[in-house]
């Protein structure tokens, strides 16, 4: 099996940044909707603490998932595709080897 090209062209970096931003905006939008729903159903103090805990977990997840460092982007994109925040089509413009690796990692 051939090694993946770890070099990123200017075009690939532009495609990657756009895809990264799209996925981030989607996930944050969904998170905001979820928080609005949960906040709307607060009835007692325990509900508020559960919302706090939920937000703490989500912050940790989002901060860990959205790591824009070129050496790790193939893995980041694989996770985003696997979790439904991004599609392989939105990565069009990346090197075919990178897209193949991302697709393979989503099946694991």
mmCIF file of N, CA and C in Angstrom:
data_model
loop_
_atom_site.group_PDB
_atom_site.id
_atom_site.type_symbol
_atom_site.label_atom_id
_atom_site.label_comp_id
_atom_site.label_asym_id
_atom_site.label_seq_id
_atom_site.Cartn_x
_atom_site.Cartn_y
_atom_site.Cartn_z
ATOM 1 N N UNK A 1 0.845 -1.178 0.000
ATOM 2 C CA UNK A 1 0.000 0.000 0.000
ATOM 3 C C UNK A 1 0.889 1.240 0.000
ATOM 4 N N UNK A 2 0.529 2.198 -0.805
ATOM 5 C CA UNK A 2 1.303 3.421 -0.947
ATOM 6 C C UNK A 2 1.048 4.357 0.223
ATOM 7 N N UNK A 3 2.081 5.085 0.640
ATOM 8 C CA UNK A 3 1.925 6.057 1.732
ATOM 9 C C UNK A 3 1.057 7.221 1.267
ATOM 10 N N UNK A 4 0.341 7.803 2.208
ATOM 11 C CA UNK A 4 -0.517 8.949 1.897
ATOM 12 C C UNK A 4 0.357 10.186 1.748
ATOM 13 N N UNK A 5 0.029 10.992 0.771
ATOM 14 C CA UNK A 5 0.725 12.249 0.570
ATOM 15 C C UNK A 5 0.345 13.179 1.714
ATOM 16 N N UNK A 6 1.324 13.482 2.572
ATOM 17 C CA UNK A 6 1.042 14.329 3.728
ATOM 18 C C UNK A 6 1.261 15.806 3.424
ATOM 19 N N UNK A 7 1.725 16.097 2.240
ATOM 20 C CA UNK A 7 1.885 17.491 1.842
ATOM 21 C C UNK A 7 0.519 18.042 1.432
ATOM 22 N N UNK A 8 0.287 19.302 1.718
ATOM 23 C CA UNK A 8 -0.981 19.956 1.391
ATOM 24 C C UNK A 8 -0.700 21.097 0.426
ATOM 25 N N UNK A 9 -1.346 21.054 -0.730
ATOM 26 C CA UNK A 9 -1.223 22.154 -1.675
ATOM 27 C C UNK A 9 -2.071 23.324 -1.179
ATOM 28 N N UNK A 10 -1.852 24.477 -1.766
ATOM 29 C CA UNK A 10 -2.641 25.655 -1.399
ATOM 30 C C UNK A 10 -4.123 25.399 -1.649
ATOM 31 N N UNK A 11 -4.430 24.767 -2.784
ATOM 32 C CA UNK A 11 -5.827 24.445 -3.099
ATOM 33 C C UNK A 11 -6.407 23.485 -2.073
ATOM 34 N N UNK A 12 -5.642 22.470 -1.693
ATOM 35 C CA UNK A 12 -6.118 21.516 -0.688
ATOM 36 C C UNK A 12 -6.351 22.201 0.655
ATOM 37 N N UNK A 13 -5.470 23.117 1.011
ATOM 38 C CA UNK A 13 -5.646 23.839 2.265
ATOM 39 C C UNK A 13 -6.923 24.674 2.239
ATOM 40 N N UNK A 14 -7.227 25.275 1.104
ATOM 41 C CA UNK A 14 -8.461 26.064 0.972
ATOM 42 C C UNK A 14 -9.689 25.164 1.088
ATOM 43 N N UNK A 15 -9.654 24.014 0.406
ATOM 44 C CA UNK A 15 -10.759 23.047 0.475
ATOM 45 C C UNK A 15 -10.922 22.558 1.910
ATOM 46 N N UNK A 16 -9.806 22.238 2.543
ATOM 47 C CA UNK A 16 -9.830 21.723 3.913
ATOM 48 C C UNK A 16 -10.410 22.752 4.878
ATOM 49 N N UNK A 17 -9.991 23.989 4.761
ATOM 50 C CA UNK A 17 -10.477 25.035 5.669
ATOM 51 C C UNK A 17 -11.977 25.257 5.488
ATOM 52 N N UNK A 18 -12.415 25.267 4.239
ATOM 53 C CA UNK A 18 -13.846 25.458 3.968
ATOM 54 C C UNK A 18 -14.657 24.296 4.554
ATOM 55 N N UNK A 19 -14.203 23.062 4.327
ATOM 56 C CA UNK A 19 -14.912 21.888 4.844
ATOM 57 C C UNK A 19 -14.910 21.884 6.374
ATOM 58 N N UNK A 20 -13.790 22.219 6.959
ATOM 59 C CA UNK A 20 -13.658 22.283 8.415
ATOM 60 C C UNK A 20 -14.661 23.282 8.990
ATOM 61 N N UNK A 21 -14.720 24.465 8.386
ATOM 62 C CA UNK A 21 -15.638 25.505 8.852
ATOM 63 C C UNK A 21 -17.100 25.096 8.681
ATOM 64 N N UNK A 22 -17.422 24.435 7.579
ATOM 65 C CA UNK A 22 -18.791 23.957 7.340
ATOM 66 C C UNK A 22 -19.212 22.984 8.444
ATOM 67 N N UNK A 23 -18.351 22.008 8.720
ATOM 68 C CA UNK A 23 -18.678 21.007 9.736
ATOM 69 C C UNK A 23 -18.832 21.659 11.111
ATOM 70 N N UNK A 24 -17.930 22.577 11.432
ATOM 71 C CA UNK A 24 -17.989 23.261 12.726
ATOM 72 C C UNK A 24 -19.296 24.031 12.872
ATOM 73 N N UNK A 25 -19.659 24.778 11.849
ATOM 74 C CA UNK A 25 -20.901 25.555 11.896
ATOM 75 C C UNK A 25 -22.112 24.647 12.040
ATOM 76 N N UNK A 26 -22.114 23.509 11.343
ATOM 77 C CA UNK A 26 -23.231 22.563 11.460
ATOM 78 C C UNK A 26 -23.361 22.031 12.877
ATOM 79 N N UNK A 27 -22.242 21.610 13.424
ATOM 80 C CA UNK A 27 -22.307 21.023 14.759
ATOM 81 C C UNK A 27 -22.694 22.071 15.802
ATOM 82 N N UNK A 28 -22.144 23.253 15.696
ATOM 83 C CA UNK A 28 -22.472 24.310 16.660
ATOM 84 C C UNK A 28 -23.944 24.701 16.539
ATOM 85 N N UNK A 29 -24.442 24.772 15.333
ATOM 86 C CA UNK A 29 -25.855 25.093 15.132
ATOM 87 C C UNK A 29 -26.749 24.040 15.783
ATOM 88 N N UNK A 30 -26.404 22.770 15.594
ATOM 89 C CA UNK A 30 -27.176 21.690 16.206
ATOM 90 C C UNK A 30 -27.074 21.754 17.730
ATOM 91 N N UNK A 31 -25.911 22.091 18.229
ATOM 92 C CA UNK A 31 -25.718 22.200 19.673
ATOM 93 C C UNK A 31 -26.555 23.350 20.248
ATOM 94 N N UNK A 32 -26.562 24.470 19.573
ATOM 95 C CA UNK A 32 -27.361 25.609 20.022
ATOM 96 C C UNK A 32 -28.846 25.249 20.047
ATOM 97 N N UNK A 33 -29.308 24.562 19.014
ATOM 98 C CA UNK A 33 -30.712 24.123 18.997
ATOM 99 C C UNK A 33 -31.007 23.206 20.178
ATOM 100 N N UNK A 34 -30.093 22.299 20.463
ATOM 101 C CA UNK A 34 -30.277 21.375 21.572
ATOM 102 C C UNK A 34 -30.313 22.114 22.912
ATOM 103 N N UNK A 35 -29.436 23.085 23.065
ATOM 104 C CA UNK A 35 -29.396 23.857 24.308
ATOM 105 C C UNK A 35 -30.676 24.680 24.471
ATOM 106 N N UNK A 36 -31.141 25.273 23.389
ATOM 107 C CA UNK A 36 -32.401 26.034 23.456
ATOM 108 C C UNK A 36 -33.551 25.133 23.913
ATOM 109 N N UNK A 37 -33.613 23.945 23.353
ATOM 110 C CA UNK A 37 -34.670 23.008 23.717
ATOM 111 C C UNK A 37 -34.555 22.634 25.202
ATOM 112 N N UNK A 38 -33.340 22.272 25.617
ATOM 113 C CA UNK A 38 -33.133 21.861 27.001
ATOM 114 C C UNK A 38 -33.411 23.013 27.971
ATOM 115 N N UNK A 39 -32.966 24.219 27.607
ATOM 116 C CA UNK A 39 -33.188 25.373 28.480
ATOM 117 C C UNK A 39 -34.673 25.700 28.586
ATOM 118 N N UNK A 40 -35.399 25.466 27.517
ATOM 119 C CA UNK A 40 -36.832 25.738 27.528
ATOM 120 C C UNK A 40 -37.619 24.804 28.419
ATOM 121 N N UNK A 41 -37.019 23.673 28.765
ATOM 122 C CA UNK A 41 -37.742 22.719 29.597
ATOM 123 C C UNK A 41 -37.194 22.659 31.021
ATOM 124 N N UNK A 42 -36.412 23.666 31.419
ATOM 125 C CA UNK A 42 -35.913 23.716 32.800
ATOM 126 C C UNK A 42 -37.089 23.917 33.755
ATOM 127 N N UNK A 43 -37.163 23.054 34.742
ATOM 128 C CA UNK A 43 -38.253 23.167 35.712
ATOM 129 C C UNK A 43 -37.727 23.286 37.140
ATOM 130 N N UNK A 44 -36.547 22.746 37.377
ATOM 131 C CA UNK A 44 -35.994 22.798 38.722
ATOM 132 C C UNK A 44 -34.474 22.892 38.641
ATOM 133 N N UNK A 45 -33.861 23.114 39.769
ATOM 134 C CA UNK A 45 -32.418 23.342 39.805
ATOM 135 C C UNK A 45 -31.628 22.150 39.243
ATOM 136 N N UNK A 46 -32.106 20.946 39.479
ATOM 137 C CA UNK A 46 -31.402 19.771 38.960
ATOM 138 C C UNK A 46 -31.356 19.781 37.433
ATOM 139 N N UNK A 47 -32.406 20.301 36.819
ATOM 140 C CA UNK A 47 -32.414 20.423 35.351
ATOM 141 C C UNK A 47 -31.301 21.363 34.886
ATOM 142 N N UNK A 48 -31.103 22.427 35.648
ATOM 143 C CA UNK A 48 -30.065 23.383 35.290
ATOM 144 C C UNK A 48 -28.677 22.756 35.441
ATOM 145 N N UNK A 49 -28.462 21.977 36.481
ATOM 146 C CA UNK A 49 -27.165 21.322 36.667
ATOM 147 C C UNK A 49 -26.926 20.286 35.574
ATOM 148 N N UNK A 50 -27.973 19.599 35.153
ATOM 149 C CA UNK A 50 -27.829 18.636 34.045
ATOM 150 C C UNK A 50 -27.452 19.364 32.755
ATOM 151 N N UNK A 51 -28.054 20.532 32.544
ATOM 152 C CA UNK A 51 -27.702 21.332 31.368
ATOM 153 C C UNK A 51 -26.240 21.770 31.448
ATOM 154 N N UNK A 52 -25.816 22.179 32.604
ATOM 155 C CA UNK A 52 -24.416 22.560 32.813
ATOM 156 C C UNK A 52 -23.485 21.391 32.485
ATOM 157 N N UNK A 53 -23.814 20.211 33.009
ATOM 158 C CA UNK A 53 -22.995 19.028 32.746
ATOM 159 C C UNK A 53 -22.965 18.690 31.256
ATOM 160 N N UNK A 54 -24.115 18.764 30.624
ATOM 161 C CA UNK A 54 -24.221 18.527 29.182
ATOM 162 C C UNK A 54 -23.304 19.483 28.420
ATOM 163 N N UNK A 55 -23.363 20.762 28.766
ATOM 164 C CA UNK A 55 -22.528 21.757 28.089
ATOM 165 C C UNK A 55 -21.044 21.514 28.336
ATOM 166 N N UNK A 56 -20.692 21.105 29.518
ATOM 167 C CA UNK A 56 -19.284 20.814 29.821
ATOM 168 C C UNK A 56 -18.765 19.668 28.954
ATOM 169 N N UNK A 57 -19.559 18.624 28.827
ATOM 170 C CA UNK A 57 -19.173 17.480 27.992
ATOM 171 C C UNK A 57 -19.071 17.906 26.537
ATOM 172 N N UNK A 58 -20.058 18.635 26.069
ATOM 173 C CA UNK A 58 -20.059 19.066 24.659
ATOM 174 C C UNK A 58 -18.872 19.968 24.357
ATOM 175 N N UNK A 59 -18.543 20.857 25.285
ATOM 176 C CA UNK A 59 -17.391 21.733 25.054
ATOM 177 C C UNK A 59 -16.124 20.905 24.897
ATOM 178 N N UNK A 60 -15.950 19.928 25.755
ATOM 179 C CA UNK A 60 -14.783 19.051 25.677
ATOM 180 C C UNK A 60 -14.763 18.300 24.338
ATOM 181 N N UNK A 61 -15.907 17.764 23.927
ATOM 182 C CA UNK A 61 -15.996 17.036 22.658
ATOM 183 C C UNK A 61 -15.667 17.935 21.463
ATOM 184 N N UNK A 62 -16.284 19.105 21.422
ATOM 185 C CA UNK A 62 -16.084 20.017 20.292
ATOM 186 C C UNK A 62 -14.641 20.513 20.254
ATOM 187 N N UNK A 63 -14.107 20.909 21.385
ATOM 188 C CA UNK A 63 -12.722 21.378 21.423
ATOM 189 C C UNK A 63 -11.750 20.284 20.968
ATOM 190 N N UNK A 64 -12.040 19.051 21.325
ATOM 191 C CA UNK A 64 -11.177 17.944 20.915
ATOM 192 C C UNK A 64 -11.334 17.554 19.463
ATOM 193 N N UNK A 65 -12.536 17.675 18.929
ATOM 194 C CA UNK A 65 -12.824 17.255 17.562
ATOM 195 C C UNK A 65 -12.277 18.243 16.529
ATOM 196 N N UNK A 66 -12.367 19.507 16.799
ATOM 197 C CA UNK A 66 -12.001 20.525 15.797
ATOM 198 C C UNK A 66 -10.568 21.019 16.015
ATOM 199 N N UNK A 67 -9.648 20.195 15.556
ATOM 200 C CA UNK A 67 -8.221 20.465 15.668
ATOM 201 C C UNK A 67 -7.681 20.682 14.254
ATOM 202 N N UNK A 68 -7.481 21.938 13.897
ATOM 203 C CA UNK A 68 -7.052 22.249 12.531
ATOM 204 C C UNK A 68 -5.532 22.311 12.450
ATOM 205 N N UNK A 69 -4.929 21.133 12.457
ATOM 206 C CA UNK A 69 -3.493 21.004 12.197
ATOM 207 C C UNK A 69 -3.366 20.080 10.999
ATOM 208 N N UNK A 70 -2.659 20.537 9.994
ATOM 209 C CA UNK A 70 -2.579 19.778 8.742
ATOM 210 C C UNK A 70 -2.173 18.314 8.934
ATOM 211 N N UNK A 71 -1.208 18.001 9.781
ATOM 212 C CA UNK A 71 -0.816 16.586 9.918
ATOM 213 C C UNK A 71 -1.934 15.671 10.430
ATOM 214 N N UNK A 72 -2.935 16.230 11.115
ATOM 215 C CA UNK A 72 -4.004 15.394 11.678
ATOM 216 C C UNK A 72 -5.340 15.540 10.957
ATOM 217 N N UNK A 73 -5.401 16.397 9.942
ATOM 218 C CA UNK A 73 -6.689 16.683 9.306
ATOM 219 C C UNK A 73 -7.355 15.469 8.673
ATOM 220 N N UNK A 74 -6.587 14.543 8.141
ATOM 221 C CA UNK A 74 -7.194 13.347 7.553
ATOM 222 C C UNK A 74 -8.021 12.625 8.612
ATOM 223 N N UNK A 75 -7.482 12.526 9.813
ATOM 224 C CA UNK A 75 -8.194 11.859 10.907
ATOM 225 C C UNK A 75 -9.374 12.689 11.408
ATOM 226 N N UNK A 76 -9.184 14.001 11.469
ATOM 227 C CA UNK A 76 -10.274 14.896 11.868
ATOM 228 C C UNK A 76 -11.430 14.761 10.882
ATOM 229 N N UNK A 77 -11.119 14.818 9.592
ATOM 230 C CA UNK A 77 -12.167 14.709 8.577
ATOM 231 C C UNK A 77 -12.842 13.345 8.614
ATOM 232 N N UNK A 78 -12.094 12.306 8.862
ATOM 233 C CA UNK A 78 -12.701 10.970 8.957
ATOM 234 C C UNK A 78 -13.721 10.936 10.091
ATOM 235 N N UNK A 79 -13.368 11.519 11.226
ATOM 236 C CA UNK A 79 -14.306 11.576 12.345
ATOM 237 C C UNK A 79 -15.536 12.402 12.033
ATOM 238 N N UNK A 80 -15.337 13.522 11.350
ATOM 239 C CA UNK A 80 -16.465 14.394 11.004
ATOM 240 C C UNK A 80 -17.398 13.732 10.006
ATOM 241 N N UNK A 81 -16.833 13.001 9.049
ATOM 242 C CA UNK A 81 -17.667 12.268 8.083
ATOM 243 C C UNK A 81 -18.406 11.145 8.810
ATOM 244 N N UNK A 82 -17.686 10.416 9.635
ATOM 245 C CA UNK A 82 -18.294 9.299 10.370
ATOM 246 C C UNK A 82 -19.437 9.767 11.268
ATOM 247 N N UNK A 83 -19.273 10.943 11.868
ATOM 248 C CA UNK A 83 -20.299 11.476 12.774
ATOM 249 C C UNK A 83 -21.398 12.246 12.053
ATOM 250 N N UNK A 84 -21.281 12.393 10.735
ATOM 251 C CA UNK A 84 -22.335 13.017 9.954
ATOM 252 C C UNK A 84 -22.267 14.535 9.844
ATOM 253 N N UNK A 85 -21.171 15.140 10.272
ATOM 254 C CA UNK A 85 -21.054 16.596 10.194
ATOM 255 C C UNK A 85 -20.486 17.055 8.861
ATOM 256 N N UNK A 86 -20.004 16.120 8.081
ATOM 257 C CA UNK A 86 -19.376 16.429 6.801
ATOM 258 C C UNK A 86 -19.590 15.248 5.868
ATOM 259 N N UNK A 87 -19.620 15.519 4.569
ATOM 260 C CA UNK A 87 -19.714 14.421 3.601
ATOM 261 C C UNK A 87 -18.418 14.362 2.800
ATOM 262 N N UNK A 88 -18.152 13.204 2.242
ATOM 263 C CA UNK A 88 -16.952 13.060 1.407
ATOM 264 C C UNK A 88 -16.995 14.004 0.211
ATOM 265 N N UNK A 89 -18.182 14.267 -0.300
ATOM 266 C CA UNK A 89 -18.318 15.191 -1.447
ATOM 267 C C UNK A 89 -17.792 16.584 -1.115
ATOM 268 N N UNK A 90 -17.917 16.982 0.135
ATOM 269 C CA UNK A 90 -17.463 18.312 0.533
ATOM 270 C C UNK A 90 -15.945 18.398 0.635
ATOM 271 N N UNK A 91 -15.279 17.283 0.462
ATOM 272 C CA UNK A 91 -13.816 17.250 0.479
ATOM 273 C C UNK A 91 -13.234 17.183 -0.927
ATOM 274 N N UNK A 92 -14.107 17.298 -1.919
ATOM 275 C CA UNK A 92 -13.656 17.276 -3.307
ATOM 276 C C UNK A 92 -12.646 18.393 -3.528
ATOM 277 N N UNK A 93 -11.517 18.028 -4.099
ATOM 278 C CA UNK A 93 -10.420 18.967 -4.302
ATOM 279 C C UNK A 93 -9.190 18.536 -3.524
ATOM 280 N N UNK A 94 -9.389 17.617 -2.562
ATOM 281 C CA UNK A 94 -8.244 17.034 -1.878
ATOM 282 C C UNK A 94 -7.640 15.950 -2.751
ATOM 283 N N UNK A 95 -6.413 15.629 -2.511
ATOM 284 C CA UNK A 95 -5.713 14.549 -3.199
ATOM 285 C C UNK A 95 -6.516 13.250 -3.046
ATOM 286 N N UNK A 96 -6.568 12.480 -4.117
ATOM 287 C CA UNK A 96 -7.345 11.229 -4.120
ATOM 288 C C UNK A 96 -6.896 10.282 -3.008
ATOM 289 N N UNK A 97 -5.598 10.257 -2.696
ATOM 290 C CA UNK A 97 -5.103 9.395 -1.611
ATOM 291 C C UNK A 97 -5.674 9.829 -0.255
ATOM 292 N N UNK A 98 -5.769 11.130 -0.046
ATOM 293 C CA UNK A 98 -6.323 11.628 1.215
ATOM 294 C C UNK A 98 -7.802 11.269 1.331
ATOM 295 N N UNK A 99 -8.530 11.457 0.258
ATOM 296 C CA UNK A 99 -9.957 11.118 0.277
ATOM 297 C C UNK A 99 -10.164 9.618 0.496
ATOM 298 N N UNK A 100 -9.332 8.804 -0.140
ATOM 299 C CA UNK A 100 -9.422 7.345 0.045
ATOM 300 C C UNK A 100 -9.135 6.960 1.502
ATOM 301 N N UNK A 101 -8.151 7.595 2.104
ATOM 302 C CA UNK A 101 -7.815 7.310 3.498
ATOM 303 C C UNK A 101 -8.958 7.740 4.415
ATOM 304 N N UNK A 102 -9.513 8.911 4.174
ATOM 305 C CA UNK A 102 -10.644 9.403 4.975
ATOM 306 C C UNK A 102 -11.810 8.430 4.857
ATOM 307 N N UNK A 103 -12.119 8.006 3.630
ATOM 308 C CA UNK A 103 -13.216 7.060 3.409
ATOM 309 C C UNK A 103 -12.950 5.740 4.136
ATOM 310 N N UNK A 104 -11.720 5.257 4.074
ATOM 311 C CA UNK A 104 -11.374 3.994 4.749
ATOM 312 C C UNK A 104 -11.514 4.125 6.255
ATOM 313 N N UNK A 105 -11.090 5.246 6.797
ATOM 314 C CA UNK A 105 -11.164 5.452 8.242
ATOM 315 C C UNK A 105 -12.596 5.576 8.747
ATOM 316 N N UNK A 106 -13.507 6.024 7.884
ATOM 317 C CA UNK A 106 -14.898 6.155 8.311
ATOM 318 C C UNK A 106 -15.574 4.800 8.468
ATOM 319 N N UNK A 107 -14.991 3.779 7.859
ATOM 320 C CA UNK A 107 -15.573 2.435 7.928
ATOM 321 C C UNK A 107 -15.069 1.650 9.118
ATOM 322 N N UNK A 108 -14.131 2.195 9.856
ATOM 323 C CA UNK A 108 -13.538 1.463 10.978
ATOM 324 C C UNK A 108 -14.431 1.513 12.186
#
